[in-house]
Short mmCIF file of C-alpha atoms in Angstrom, two decimals:
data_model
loop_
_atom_site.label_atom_id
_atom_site.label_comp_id
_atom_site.label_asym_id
_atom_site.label_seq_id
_atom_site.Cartn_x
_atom_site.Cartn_y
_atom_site.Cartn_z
CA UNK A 200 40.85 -6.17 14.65
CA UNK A 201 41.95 -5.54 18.40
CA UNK A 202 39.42 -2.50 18.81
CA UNK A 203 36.94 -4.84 17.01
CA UNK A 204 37.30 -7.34 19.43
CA UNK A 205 37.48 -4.99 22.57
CA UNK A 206 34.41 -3.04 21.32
CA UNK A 207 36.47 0.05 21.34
CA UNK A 208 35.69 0.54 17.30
CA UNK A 209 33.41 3.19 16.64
CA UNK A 210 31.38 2.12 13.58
CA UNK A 211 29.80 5.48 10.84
CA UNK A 212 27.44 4.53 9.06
CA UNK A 213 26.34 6.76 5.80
CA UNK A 214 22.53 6.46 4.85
CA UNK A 215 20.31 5.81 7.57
CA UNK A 216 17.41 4.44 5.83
CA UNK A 217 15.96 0.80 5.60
CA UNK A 218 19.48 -1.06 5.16
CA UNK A 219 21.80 1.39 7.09
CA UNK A 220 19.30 2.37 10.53
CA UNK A 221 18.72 -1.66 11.40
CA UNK A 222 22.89 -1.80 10.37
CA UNK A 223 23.78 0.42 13.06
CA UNK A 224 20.98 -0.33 15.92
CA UNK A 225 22.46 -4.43 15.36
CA UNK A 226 26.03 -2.75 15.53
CA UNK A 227 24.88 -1.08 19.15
CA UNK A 228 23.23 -3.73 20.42
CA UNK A 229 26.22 -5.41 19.96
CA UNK A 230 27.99 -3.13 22.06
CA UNK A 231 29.92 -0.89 19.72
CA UNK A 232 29.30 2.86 19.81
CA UNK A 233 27.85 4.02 16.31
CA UNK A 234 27.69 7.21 14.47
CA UNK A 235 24.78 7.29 12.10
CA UNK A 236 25.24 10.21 8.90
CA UNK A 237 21.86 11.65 7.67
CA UNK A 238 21.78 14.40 5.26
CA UNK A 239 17.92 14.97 5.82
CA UNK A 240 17.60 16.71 9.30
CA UNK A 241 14.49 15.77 10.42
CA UNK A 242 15.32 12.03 9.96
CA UNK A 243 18.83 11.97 12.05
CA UNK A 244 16.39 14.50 14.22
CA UNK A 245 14.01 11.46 15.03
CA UNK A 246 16.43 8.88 15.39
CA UNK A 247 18.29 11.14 18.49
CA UNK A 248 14.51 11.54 19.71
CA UNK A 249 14.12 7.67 19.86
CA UNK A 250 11.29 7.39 16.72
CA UNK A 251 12.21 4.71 14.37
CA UNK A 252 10.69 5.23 10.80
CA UNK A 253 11.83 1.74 9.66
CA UNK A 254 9.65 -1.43 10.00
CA UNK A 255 12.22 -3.90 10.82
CA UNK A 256 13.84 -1.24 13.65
CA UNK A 257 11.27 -1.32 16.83
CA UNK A 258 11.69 1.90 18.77
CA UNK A 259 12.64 -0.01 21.47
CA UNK A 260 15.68 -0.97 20.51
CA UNK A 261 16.64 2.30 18.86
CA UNK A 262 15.74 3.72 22.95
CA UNK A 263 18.05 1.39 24.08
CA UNK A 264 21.19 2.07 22.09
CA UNK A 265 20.82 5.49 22.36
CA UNK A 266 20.02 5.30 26.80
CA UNK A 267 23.23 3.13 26.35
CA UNK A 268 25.27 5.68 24.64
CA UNK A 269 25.87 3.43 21.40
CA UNK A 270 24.09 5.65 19.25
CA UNK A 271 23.93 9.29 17.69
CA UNK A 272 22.89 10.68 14.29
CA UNK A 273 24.15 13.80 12.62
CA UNK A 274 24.39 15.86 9.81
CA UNK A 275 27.84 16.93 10.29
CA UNK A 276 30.11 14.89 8.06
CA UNK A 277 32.89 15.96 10.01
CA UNK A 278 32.59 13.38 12.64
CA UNK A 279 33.58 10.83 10.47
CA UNK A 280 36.78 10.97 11.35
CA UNK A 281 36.07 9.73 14.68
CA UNK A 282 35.16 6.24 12.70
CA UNK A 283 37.67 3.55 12.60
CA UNK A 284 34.69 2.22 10.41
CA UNK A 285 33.01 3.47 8.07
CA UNK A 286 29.68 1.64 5.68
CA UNK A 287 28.11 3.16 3.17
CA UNK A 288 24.72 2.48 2.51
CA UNK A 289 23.24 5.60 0.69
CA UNK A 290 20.60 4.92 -2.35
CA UNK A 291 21.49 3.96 -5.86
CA UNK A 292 17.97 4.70 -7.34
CA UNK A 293 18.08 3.42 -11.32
CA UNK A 294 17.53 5.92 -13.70
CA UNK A 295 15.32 6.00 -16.35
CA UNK A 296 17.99 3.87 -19.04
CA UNK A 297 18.09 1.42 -15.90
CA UNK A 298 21.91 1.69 -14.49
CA UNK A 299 22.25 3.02 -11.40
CA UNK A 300 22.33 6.52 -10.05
CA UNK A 301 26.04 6.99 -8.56
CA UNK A 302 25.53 10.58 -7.13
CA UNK A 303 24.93 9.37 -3.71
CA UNK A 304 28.03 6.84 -3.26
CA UNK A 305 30.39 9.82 -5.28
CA UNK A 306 28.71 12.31 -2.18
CA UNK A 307 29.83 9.93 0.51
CA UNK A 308 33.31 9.22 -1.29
CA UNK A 309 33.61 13.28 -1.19
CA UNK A 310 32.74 13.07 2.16
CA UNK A 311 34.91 10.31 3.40
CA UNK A 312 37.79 11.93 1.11
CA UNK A 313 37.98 15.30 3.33
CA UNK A 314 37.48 13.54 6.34
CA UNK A 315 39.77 10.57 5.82
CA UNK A 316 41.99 9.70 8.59
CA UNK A 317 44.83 6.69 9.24
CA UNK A 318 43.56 3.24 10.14
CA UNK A 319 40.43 3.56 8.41
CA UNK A 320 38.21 0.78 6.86
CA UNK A 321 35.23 1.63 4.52
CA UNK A 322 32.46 -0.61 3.53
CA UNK A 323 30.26 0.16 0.40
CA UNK A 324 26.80 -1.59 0.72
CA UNK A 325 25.16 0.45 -1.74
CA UNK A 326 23.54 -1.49 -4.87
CA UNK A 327 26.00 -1.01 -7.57
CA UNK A 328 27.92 -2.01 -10.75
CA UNK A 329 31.11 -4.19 -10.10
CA UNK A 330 34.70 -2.05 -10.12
CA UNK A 331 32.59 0.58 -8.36
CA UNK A 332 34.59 -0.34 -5.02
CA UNK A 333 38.43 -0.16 -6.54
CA UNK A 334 37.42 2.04 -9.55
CA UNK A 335 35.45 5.00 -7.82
CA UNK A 336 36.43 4.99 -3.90
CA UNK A 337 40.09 3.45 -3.74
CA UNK A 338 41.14 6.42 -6.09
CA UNK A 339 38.75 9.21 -4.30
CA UNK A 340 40.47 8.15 -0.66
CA UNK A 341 44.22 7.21 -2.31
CA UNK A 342 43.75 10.85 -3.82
CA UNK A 343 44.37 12.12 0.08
CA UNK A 344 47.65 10.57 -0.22
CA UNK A 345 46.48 7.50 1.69
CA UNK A 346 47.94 3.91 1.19
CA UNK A 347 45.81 0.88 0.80
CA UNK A 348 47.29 -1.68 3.34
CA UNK A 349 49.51 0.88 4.92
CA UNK A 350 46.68 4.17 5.86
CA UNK A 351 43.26 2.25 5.26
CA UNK A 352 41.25 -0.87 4.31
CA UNK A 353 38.03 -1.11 1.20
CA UNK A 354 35.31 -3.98 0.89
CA UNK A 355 32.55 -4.20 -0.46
CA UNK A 356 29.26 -6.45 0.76
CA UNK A 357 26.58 -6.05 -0.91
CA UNK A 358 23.46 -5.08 1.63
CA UNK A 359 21.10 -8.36 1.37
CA UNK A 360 17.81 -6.88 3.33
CA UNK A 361 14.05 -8.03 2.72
CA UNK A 362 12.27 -5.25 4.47
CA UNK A 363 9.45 -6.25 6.53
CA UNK A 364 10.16 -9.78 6.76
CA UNK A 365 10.34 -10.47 10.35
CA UNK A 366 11.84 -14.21 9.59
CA UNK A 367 14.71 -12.69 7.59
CA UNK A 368 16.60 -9.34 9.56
CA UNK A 369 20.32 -8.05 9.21
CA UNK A 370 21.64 -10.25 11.89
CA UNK A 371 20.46 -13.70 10.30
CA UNK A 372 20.85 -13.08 6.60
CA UNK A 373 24.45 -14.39 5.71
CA UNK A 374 26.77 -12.05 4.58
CA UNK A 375 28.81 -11.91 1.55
CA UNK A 376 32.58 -9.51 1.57
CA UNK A 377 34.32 -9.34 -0.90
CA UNK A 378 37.72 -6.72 -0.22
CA UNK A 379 40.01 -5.07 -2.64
CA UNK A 380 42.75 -6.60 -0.77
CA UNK A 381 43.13 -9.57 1.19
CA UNK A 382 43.72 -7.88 4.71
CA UNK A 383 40.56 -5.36 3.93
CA UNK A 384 38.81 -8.86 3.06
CA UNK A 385 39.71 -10.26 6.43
CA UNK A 386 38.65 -7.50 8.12
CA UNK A 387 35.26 -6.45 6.98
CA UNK A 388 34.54 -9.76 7.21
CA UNK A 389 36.09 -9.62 11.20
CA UNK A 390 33.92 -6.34 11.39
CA UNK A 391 30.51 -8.36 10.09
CA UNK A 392 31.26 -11.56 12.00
CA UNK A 393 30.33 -9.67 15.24
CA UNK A 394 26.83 -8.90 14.09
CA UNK A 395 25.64 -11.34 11.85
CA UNK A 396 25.53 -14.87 12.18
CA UNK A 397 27.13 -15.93 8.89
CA UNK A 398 29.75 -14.33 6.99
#
C-alpha cells in the first residue's frame, strides 16, 4: 500500500487491447510507471511509437505517458518481475459451445508463474467463469512455492468497459473487487481507488 501511495508501484499490465491499453495510460496519468505485455509485436511496437489503435485512448495521452517515462510495452515476459502489480486483461473469446476460451488467462498464469517474485499482487480482469481466480491462478503461482498472504496477493475485478462511449471511460465506471483473501481484497481495491472514481 506504501509504494501505492508514494507512486513508487510499478503496475504490468497483460493484454493491451481495448480494456488493458486505456488501464494502463489512466494508471500513468496517474503518475505510476507502467509496463504494458503484448505478445503481437507490431502492437507493443506502436504503442512505444506513440499510435494508439484504441478509440477511447487519444494519442495524446498515450505521448504523454510515454514523454513522462510512465509507459513502455514489450514482448518480453521477463520484465514482469519488475511489477509489484500485475492485471490481466488478455481475451476470453467464447467458443463455439459458448464457455469461454481459457488459453489466454492459462498463458499469462504460465507467464506470471516463471516470473513470480515476493510482494506481488495480480489482478485478473479477463471475462471468465467464477473459481477461475482461486481455482486456476492461486494454484499456478502457489505452485512456485509462494504463500498467499505471506509472498503475494489475488483479486479479481471484472473489466466493466463500453468501448467508444465517451460518457462512460475506465476512470468513471465504478469498480467492483472481489479478492481471494481479505488483505488481497483491500488492496486491489487500494490499487483501483487511485484511478477510478468508485471502487
Amino acid at each position: 500500500k506504501q509504494k501505492i501511495l508514494d507512486r513508487s508501484a510499478v503496475v504490468g499490465v497483460i493484454g493491451l487491447g481495448y480494456v488493458g491499453l486505456p488501464l494502463i495510460v489512466e494508471f500513468g496519468l496517474k503518475g505510476f510507471r507502467g509496463i504494458g505485455f503484448e505478445v503481437d509485436v507490431k502492437k507493443a511496437d506502436g504503442i512505444n511509437a506513440g499510435e494508439s489503435y484504441i478509440v477511447d485512448v487519444p494519442s495524446e495521452n498515450l505521448q504523454k505517458c510515454l514523454a513522462d517515462g510512465k509507459l513502455s510495452a514489450t514482448t518480453d515476459f521477463s520484465r514482469l518481475a519488475e511489477c509489484d502489480a500485475i492485471v490481466i486483461c488478455v481475451p476470453t473469446p467464447l467458443r463455439k459451445t459458448k464457455d469461454p476460451d481459457m488459453s489466454y488467462i492459462i498463458s499469462a498464469g504460465e507467464e506470471i508463474q516463471k516470473y513470480t517474485r515476493k510482494g506481488q499482487l495480480v489482478i485478473l480482469e479477463s471475462t471468465t467463469y467464477p473459481g477461475t481466480t482461486d481455482e486456476v491462478l492461486q494454484p499456478m503461482i502457489e505452485e512456485k512455492g509462494c504463500k498467499l498472504d505471506e509472498d503475494f496477493l489475488l483479486a479479481f475485478s471484472p473489466e466493466r468497459v463500453d468501448p467508444g462511449n465517451p460518457q462512460f471511460q475506465t476512470h468513471n465506471i465504478p469498480k467492483v473487487v472481489g479478492g481471494v483473501s481479505k488483505d488481497s481484497t483491500e488492496t486491489a481495491a487500494f490499487l483501483y481507488s487511485q484511478i477510478v472514481d468508485e471502487v
